[in-house]
C-alpha cells in the first residue's frame, strides 16, 4: 500500500519525530530549510538530517522542496549558475539515497488563501479562498496595473462594497495571509518581520514583466532538460506540484493547472524521471478538473501523492474539506494509484486546526491533530482498498 508520510519542517518543528512515529507515520517529507535558495545542498548536510530522521526509526522519503529560484523561472542572467547549483544538489541527494524531489514552478507566489483559519460549525478551522477578498487585495492593496480586467463587474462591485467597511486590521491580516505566512516558509521571498511586504511583492511581480505563458513554459522545459541527465545518473525523480489554486492570478502565468498543462510538461521533456506530484487538493480547487480522470491518465508518471480535498463554493470560493468529502474523491484516487502504481509515497495535507492545534502547528495549514485525523481517515480508505485488492473486488 501507499507509504504514509508527513511533511515535517525540521528540528525546529513543534511536531516532533517521536510524535510522528507514535501515530504510524513511515516516511518523512522535508527539506534543508536553513539553506538559502539557490545554494548547494552538501552531502554532509543531507546525511546529517537523514541520520537524524533515521535515528527515530523513520526514513527521509521525499524532498519537499528543493526550491527553483525565481531567476530560473524568468530566465534571469544568473540562471545558468543557479541550474548548475541545482544539479549538484540533486546529485548529492541521489548519492545519499534520497530519490524523490517535489518542487513547483509557480512564479512569485506559492499556494494562495485569503483566510488561514476559516471557522467551521464544530469549532475547527481550515484554509479558505474568497475570490472577492482576493480581488480586494489585488485591486485595492496591491493596486496592480490592469487588475480590474481580471474580475467581473459583479465582483468589482462587491470589492467596492468591501472597501467601505474593511478595517486596517483586516487589510493587514489579508496581506499577512496572502503574501507573508503562506510564502515565507515555502520560498523565502517574503518572511514574517519584513517591513512593507507589499512593496517587496510588487518588486517580485515586476521581474515577470513580459513573461507570458509560452515564455514560462519554455523556461520550465529548459530547466527540466538541463537537470534530467543528473536525474538519470542518480535515479532521482522530479515531481512538480500543481499550481494552487489551479488558475491564473495576479497577471502571472500559471502552467500546471489542468490536463493539457500536465500533458505538455511531461511530453516537453519526455523522461520517466520528469513526473508529477498529484495534489488532489490543488487540482480539485479548480472546477474544470476531475481528479479521478487525471489520476487515471497520469498515474504512471506520478511519483508522489498529496491526499487532501477541497469543496467548491459559490462565487469561485473554495475551502479545505474533510478528507472523506469534497471534490478530491480520495478513496477513488487510492484505488487508481494502488492499481496503476502501487506503493507511492503519500502525505495528508492541510488538515483542520482542532483540539489545541494552535500551539502545535509550525506553519499555516499544517496542524497536528487535524492532520492526524486526516491520516486516520486515509488509513481507513487504504484498508478498504486493501481488502478489495485481496478479494478481487477492486474496480477503477
PDB file of C-alpha atoms in Angstrom, residues 7 64 102-104 106 110-113 127 129 240-247 254 256-258 262 276-291 294 305-312 318-321 323 327-330 333 347 349-350 366:
ATOM      1  CA  UNK A   7       5.605  16.950   5.976  1.00  0.00           C
ATOM      2  CA  UNK A  64       9.737  18.969  -0.412  1.00  0.00           C
ATOM      3  CA  UNK A 102       8.834  17.620  -5.110  1.00  0.00           C
ATOM      4  CA  UNK A 103       9.111  21.192  -6.442  1.00  0.00           C
ATOM      5  CA  UNK A 104       6.913  23.817  -8.054  1.00  0.00           C
ATOM      6  CA  UNK A 106       4.755  28.888  -9.738  1.00  0.00           C
ATOM      7  CA  UNK A 110       3.055  29.626  -3.940  1.00  0.00           C
ATOM      8  CA  UNK A 111      -0.289  28.420  -2.595  1.00  0.00           C
ATOM      9  CA  UNK A 112      -2.821  31.196  -2.074  1.00  0.00           C
ATOM     10  CA  UNK A 113      -5.529  31.556   0.574  1.00  0.00           C
ATOM     11  CA  UNK A 127      -7.841  27.286   4.963  1.00  0.00           C
ATOM     12  CA  UNK A 129     -10.085  31.168  -0.547  1.00  0.00           C
ATOM     13  CA  UNK A 240       6.191  19.119  -9.988  1.00  0.00           C
ATOM     14  CA  UNK A 241       3.376  20.277  -7.718  1.00  0.00           C
ATOM     15  CA  UNK A 242       0.275  21.638  -9.489  1.00  0.00           C
ATOM     16  CA  UNK A 243      -0.424  25.344  -9.201  1.00  0.00           C
ATOM     17  CA  UNK A 244      -2.532  26.133  -6.159  1.00  0.00           C
ATOM     18  CA  UNK A 245      -5.155  27.303  -6.937  1.00  0.00           C
ATOM     19  CA  UNK A 246      -5.078  25.926 -10.483  1.00  0.00           C
ATOM     20  CA  UNK A 247      -5.935  29.107 -12.335  1.00  0.00           C
ATOM     21  CA  UNK A 254       0.490  29.543 -14.149  1.00  0.00           C
ATOM     22  CA  UNK A 256       0.398  23.392 -14.197  1.00  0.00           C
ATOM     23  CA  UNK A 257      -3.354  23.834 -13.833  1.00  0.00           C
ATOM     24  CA  UNK A 258      -5.164  21.140 -15.836  1.00  0.00           C
ATOM     25  CA  UNK A 262       0.300  18.336 -17.273  1.00  0.00           C
ATOM     26  CA  UNK A 276       4.035  14.833 -11.271  1.00  0.00           C
ATOM     27  CA  UNK A 277       3.169  15.363  -7.631  1.00  0.00           C
ATOM     28  CA  UNK A 278      -0.524  14.521  -7.725  1.00  0.00           C
ATOM     29  CA  UNK A 279      -2.016  17.026  -5.275  1.00  0.00           C
ATOM     30  CA  UNK A 280      -5.707  16.219  -5.105  1.00  0.00           C
ATOM     31  CA  UNK A 281      -6.428  19.369  -3.113  1.00  0.00           C
ATOM     32  CA  UNK A 282      -4.816  21.765  -5.556  1.00  0.00           C
ATOM     33  CA  UNK A 283      -6.348  20.099  -8.588  1.00  0.00           C
ATOM     34  CA  UNK A 284      -9.819  19.784  -7.051  1.00  0.00           C
ATOM     35  CA  UNK A 285      -9.875  23.523  -6.283  1.00  0.00           C
ATOM     36  CA  UNK A 286     -10.471  24.059  -9.995  1.00  0.00           C
ATOM     37  CA  UNK A 287     -13.944  23.017 -11.090  1.00  0.00           C
ATOM     38  CA  UNK A 288     -12.531  22.265 -14.534  1.00  0.00           C
ATOM     39  CA  UNK A 289     -10.575  19.316 -13.081  1.00  0.00           C
ATOM     40  CA  UNK A 290     -11.838  15.797 -12.328  1.00  0.00           C
ATOM     41  CA  UNK A 291      -9.197  14.284 -10.049  1.00  0.00           C
ATOM     42  CA  UNK A 294      -6.445  12.995 -14.129  1.00  0.00           C
ATOM     43  CA  UNK A 305       0.684  11.975  -3.923  1.00  0.00           C
ATOM     44  CA  UNK A 306      -0.867  14.651  -1.692  1.00  0.00           C
ATOM     45  CA  UNK A 307      -4.179  13.340  -0.384  1.00  0.00           C
ATOM     46  CA  UNK A 308      -6.350  16.306   0.512  1.00  0.00           C
ATOM     47  CA  UNK A 309      -9.666  17.565  -0.764  1.00  0.00           C
ATOM     48  CA  UNK A 310     -11.400  20.877  -1.356  1.00  0.00           C
ATOM     49  CA  UNK A 311     -15.033  21.860  -1.632  1.00  0.00           C
ATOM     50  CA  UNK A 312     -16.096  24.395  -4.255  1.00  0.00           C
ATOM     51  CA  UNK A 318     -13.221  27.072  -2.100  1.00  0.00           C
ATOM     52  CA  UNK A 319     -12.356  25.569   1.264  1.00  0.00           C
ATOM     53  CA  UNK A 320     -10.300  22.646   2.550  1.00  0.00           C
ATOM     54  CA  UNK A 321     -12.878  19.953   3.170  1.00  0.00           C
ATOM     55  CA  UNK A 323     -10.673  14.146   3.598  1.00  0.00           C
ATOM     56  CA  UNK A 327     -14.037  17.151  -4.876  1.00  0.00           C
ATOM     57  CA  UNK A 328     -10.848  15.205  -4.204  1.00  0.00           C
ATOM     58  CA  UNK A 329     -12.546  11.769  -4.279  1.00  0.00           C
ATOM     59  CA  UNK A 330      -9.672  10.356  -2.256  1.00  0.00           C
ATOM     60  CA  UNK A 333      -7.631   8.016  -6.093  1.00  0.00           C
ATOM     61  CA  UNK A 347       1.012  12.529   2.633  1.00  0.00           C
ATOM     62  CA  UNK A 349      -2.194  17.744   3.759  1.00  0.00           C
ATOM     63  CA  UNK A 350      -3.797  20.881   5.186  1.00  0.00           C
ATOM     64  CA  UNK A 366       0.000  22.258   8.883  1.00  0.00           C
TER      65      UNK A 366
END
